[in-house]
Amino acid sequence: MEDCIFCKIVKGEIPSAKVYEDDEILVFKDIEPLTKIHLLLIPKEHFKTVAELDGKRAALLGRALQKIGALAPAWGLEKGYRLVINQGEEAGQSVPHLHIHILGGEPLRWEK
Ligand code: DGP
């Protein structure tokens, strides 16, 4: 997608503070951190929501979750973390490229 900020980050056209990259995913620091540690994991392939998952993309997301589990301690998240995927307008999805927020580095509240 030409106008997608995260596709531009994947292509290196916009700089980002990367903490992990392989051939199918990228993890980098969120530019507007909500918690002491706030990372974003994106698939390199552009798609917007889980409604667009096929078998291949679902398998990729499974590997991405596995990677988070393996690398979270190295990112300073050994005490725990929260994963959030905002989907669509009412959830506040502002970038139309699927991304997993990885939040932590401090105690997180959970209330309405
Ligand atoms: P969401 O609201 O769920 O769509 O989250 C989008 C996140 O992306 C938001 O927390 C801010 C972050 N973000 C937007 N533009 C950039 C950027 O250019 N670089 C980085 N590192 N993060 C960005």
mmCIF file of C-alpha atoms and ligand atoms in Angstrom:
data_model
loop_
_atom_site.group_PDB
_atom_site.id
_atom_site.type_symbol
_atom_site.label_atom_id
_atom_site.label_comp_id
_atom_site.label_asym_id
_atom_site.label_seq_id
_atom_site.Cartn_x
_atom_site.Cartn_y
_atom_site.Cartn_z
ATOM 1 C CA MET A 1 0.000 0.000 0.000
ATOM 2 C CA GLU A 2 1.591 3.232 -1.173
ATOM 3 C CA ASP A 3 0.212 5.547 1.492
ATOM 4 C CA CYS A 4 0.511 3.190 4.452
ATOM 5 C CA ILE A 5 2.888 4.500 7.154
ATOM 6 C CA PHE A 6 3.757 0.989 8.329
ATOM 7 C CA CYS A 7 4.492 -0.202 4.772
ATOM 8 C CA LYS A 8 6.867 2.769 4.509
ATOM 9 C CA ILE A 9 8.531 1.680 7.762
ATOM 10 C CA VAL A 10 8.888 -1.857 6.344
ATOM 11 C CA LYS A 11 10.519 -0.422 3.207
ATOM 12 C CA GLY A 12 12.828 1.833 5.266
ATOM 13 C CA GLU A 13 11.282 4.993 3.810
ATOM 14 C CA ILE A 14 10.315 6.147 7.330
ATOM 15 C CA PRO A 15 12.825 5.519 10.128
ATOM 16 C CA SER A 16 11.858 3.419 13.135
ATOM 17 C CA ALA A 17 13.525 2.110 16.278
ATOM 18 C CA LYS A 18 13.551 -1.594 15.391
ATOM 19 C CA VAL A 19 13.957 -4.206 18.102
ATOM 20 C CA TYR A 20 13.385 -7.286 15.920
ATOM 21 C CA GLU A 21 13.074 -8.101 12.232
ATOM 22 C CA ASP A 22 12.865 -11.231 10.127
ATOM 23 C CA ASP A 23 11.549 -11.968 6.659
ATOM 24 C CA GLU A 24 7.880 -11.743 7.676
ATOM 25 C CA ILE A 25 7.541 -9.452 10.726
ATOM 26 C CA LEU A 26 8.992 -6.271 12.172
ATOM 27 C CA VAL A 27 8.918 -5.066 15.791
ATOM 28 C CA PHE A 28 9.666 -1.430 16.587
ATOM 29 C CA LYS A 29 9.053 1.180 19.278
ATOM 30 C CA ASP A 30 5.744 3.034 19.149
ATOM 31 C CA ILE A 31 6.289 6.735 18.460
ATOM 32 C CA GLU A 32 3.603 7.691 21.026
ATOM 33 C CA PRO A 33 4.259 5.251 23.892
ATOM 34 C CA LEU A 34 1.339 4.639 26.251
ATOM 35 C CA THR A 35 3.487 2.671 28.696
ATOM 36 C CA LYS A 36 7.178 2.630 29.633
ATOM 37 C CA ILE A 37 7.723 -0.070 27.037
ATOM 38 C CA HIS A 38 5.425 0.141 24.016
ATOM 39 C CA LEU A 39 6.322 -1.872 20.933
ATOM 40 C CA LEU A 40 4.427 -2.568 17.729
ATOM 41 C CA LEU A 41 4.657 -5.868 15.881
ATOM 42 C CA ILE A 42 3.575 -5.765 12.250
ATOM 43 C CA PRO A 43 3.471 -8.343 9.494
ATOM 44 C CA LYS A 44 5.471 -7.078 6.528
ATOM 45 C CA GLU A 45 2.531 -7.897 4.279
ATOM 46 C CA HIS A 46 -0.132 -5.199 4.244
ATOM 47 C CA PHE A 47 -3.602 -6.102 5.498
ATOM 48 C CA LYS A 48 -5.854 -4.242 7.888
ATOM 49 C CA THR A 49 -7.748 -6.567 10.192
ATOM 50 C CA VAL A 50 -8.153 -10.144 11.366
ATOM 51 C CA ALA A 51 -11.205 -10.321 9.109
ATOM 52 C CA GLU A 52 -8.678 -10.647 6.275
ATOM 53 C CA LEU A 53 -6.860 -13.648 7.754
ATOM 54 C CA ASP A 54 -6.525 -16.681 5.552
ATOM 55 C CA GLY A 55 -4.643 -19.816 6.557
ATOM 56 C CA LYS A 56 -1.265 -18.393 5.582
ATOM 57 C CA ARG A 57 -1.736 -15.121 7.472
ATOM 58 C CA ALA A 58 -3.162 -16.923 10.501
ATOM 59 C CA ALA A 59 -0.073 -19.149 10.597
ATOM 60 C CA LEU A 60 2.122 -16.064 10.342
ATOM 61 C CA LEU A 61 0.311 -14.466 13.293
ATOM 62 C CA GLY A 62 0.820 -17.671 15.272
ATOM 63 C CA ARG A 63 4.553 -17.485 14.605
ATOM 64 C CA ALA A 64 4.492 -13.796 15.549
ATOM 65 C CA LEU A 65 2.900 -14.602 18.939
ATOM 66 C CA GLN A 66 5.483 -17.324 19.467
ATOM 67 C CA LYS A 67 8.221 -14.790 18.732
ATOM 68 C CA ILE A 68 6.772 -12.344 21.259
ATOM 69 C CA GLY A 69 6.736 -15.074 23.897
ATOM 70 C CA ALA A 70 10.347 -15.940 23.184
ATOM 71 C CA LEU A 71 11.713 -12.390 22.985
ATOM 72 C CA ALA A 72 9.627 -10.498 25.582
ATOM 73 C CA PRO A 73 12.180 -10.999 28.382
ATOM 74 C CA ALA A 74 14.937 -9.544 26.190
ATOM 75 C CA TRP A 75 12.718 -6.504 25.599
ATOM 76 C CA GLY A 76 12.431 -5.873 29.373
ATOM 77 C CA LEU A 77 8.995 -7.460 29.672
ATOM 78 C CA GLU A 78 9.897 -10.409 31.895
ATOM 79 C CA LYS A 79 7.306 -9.376 34.512
ATOM 80 C CA GLY A 80 4.417 -9.447 32.033
ATOM 81 C CA TYR A 81 2.903 -7.446 29.226
ATOM 82 C CA ARG A 82 -0.342 -6.787 27.410
ATOM 83 C CA LEU A 83 -1.068 -7.464 23.734
ATOM 84 C CA VAL A 84 -3.677 -5.299 22.010
ATOM 85 C CA ILE A 85 -4.894 -5.336 18.408
ATOM 86 C CA ASN A 86 -7.199 -2.414 17.682
ATOM 87 C CA GLN A 87 -9.604 -3.340 14.898
ATOM 88 C CA GLY A 88 -11.496 -0.654 13.040
ATOM 89 C CA GLU A 89 -12.911 2.758 13.782
ATOM 90 C CA GLU A 90 -14.619 2.288 17.155
ATOM 91 C CA ALA A 91 -11.556 0.554 18.564
ATOM 92 C CA GLY A 92 -9.418 3.501 17.515
ATOM 93 C CA GLN A 93 -7.387 1.799 14.804
ATOM 94 C CA SER A 94 -5.556 4.741 13.285
ATOM 95 C CA VAL A 95 -3.144 2.871 10.993
ATOM 96 C CA PRO A 96 -4.871 0.490 8.548
ATOM 97 C CA HIS A 97 -2.067 -2.120 8.669
ATOM 98 C CA LEU A 98 -2.577 -4.860 11.240
ATOM 99 C CA HIS A 99 -0.366 -4.326 14.286
ATOM 100 C CA ILE A 100 -0.036 -5.848 17.719
ATOM 101 C CA HIS A 101 0.644 -3.381 20.523
ATOM 102 C CA ILE A 102 3.035 -4.868 23.095
ATOM 103 C CA LEU A 103 2.613 -2.882 26.301
ATOM 104 C CA GLY A 104 4.476 -3.170 29.573
ATOM 105 C CA GLY A 105 7.472 -2.141 31.625
ATOM 106 C CA GLU A 106 5.191 -1.072 34.466
ATOM 107 C CA PRO A 107 2.072 -2.380 36.267
ATOM 108 C CA LEU A 108 -0.905 -2.082 33.896
ATOM 109 C CA ARG A 109 -4.428 -1.252 35.048
ATOM 110 C CA TRP A 110 -7.374 -3.205 33.691
ATOM 111 C CA GLU A 111 -10.713 -1.483 34.220
ATOM 112 C CA LYS A 112 -13.531 0.111 32.212
HETATM 113 P P1 DGP B 1 -3.611 2.176 16.497
HETATM 114 O O1 DGP B 1 -4.237 3.370 17.148
HETATM 115 O O2 DGP B 1 -3.966 0.871 17.179
HETATM 116 O O3 DGP B 1 -3.862 2.148 15.011
HETATM 117 O O4 DGP B 1 -2.044 2.344 16.725
HETATM 118 C C1 DGP B 1 -1.211 3.005 15.850
HETATM 119 C C2 DGP B 1 0.053 3.276 16.606
HETATM 120 O O5 DGP B 1 1.061 3.588 15.672
HETATM 121 C C3 DGP B 1 -0.030 4.475 17.563
HETATM 122 O O6 DGP B 1 0.189 4.023 18.896
HETATM 123 C C4 DGP B 1 1.094 5.395 17.116
HETATM 124 C C5 DGP B 1 1.923 4.527 16.211
HETATM 125 N N1 DGP B 1 2.528 5.226 15.098
HETATM 126 C C6 DGP B 1 1.884 5.967 14.161
HETATM 127 N N2 DGP B 1 2.756 6.435 13.253
HETATM 128 C C7 DGP B 1 3.974 5.948 13.625
HETATM 129 C C8 DGP B 1 5.288 6.098 13.070
HETATM 130 O O7 DGP B 1 5.527 6.736 12.056
HETATM 131 N N3 DGP B 1 6.296 5.472 13.733
HETATM 132 C C9 DGP B 1 6.078 4.730 14.866
HETATM 133 N N4 DGP B 1 7.143 4.165 15.437
HETATM 134 N N5 DGP B 1 4.854 4.575 15.401
HETATM 135 C C10 DGP B 1 3.825 5.190 14.792
#
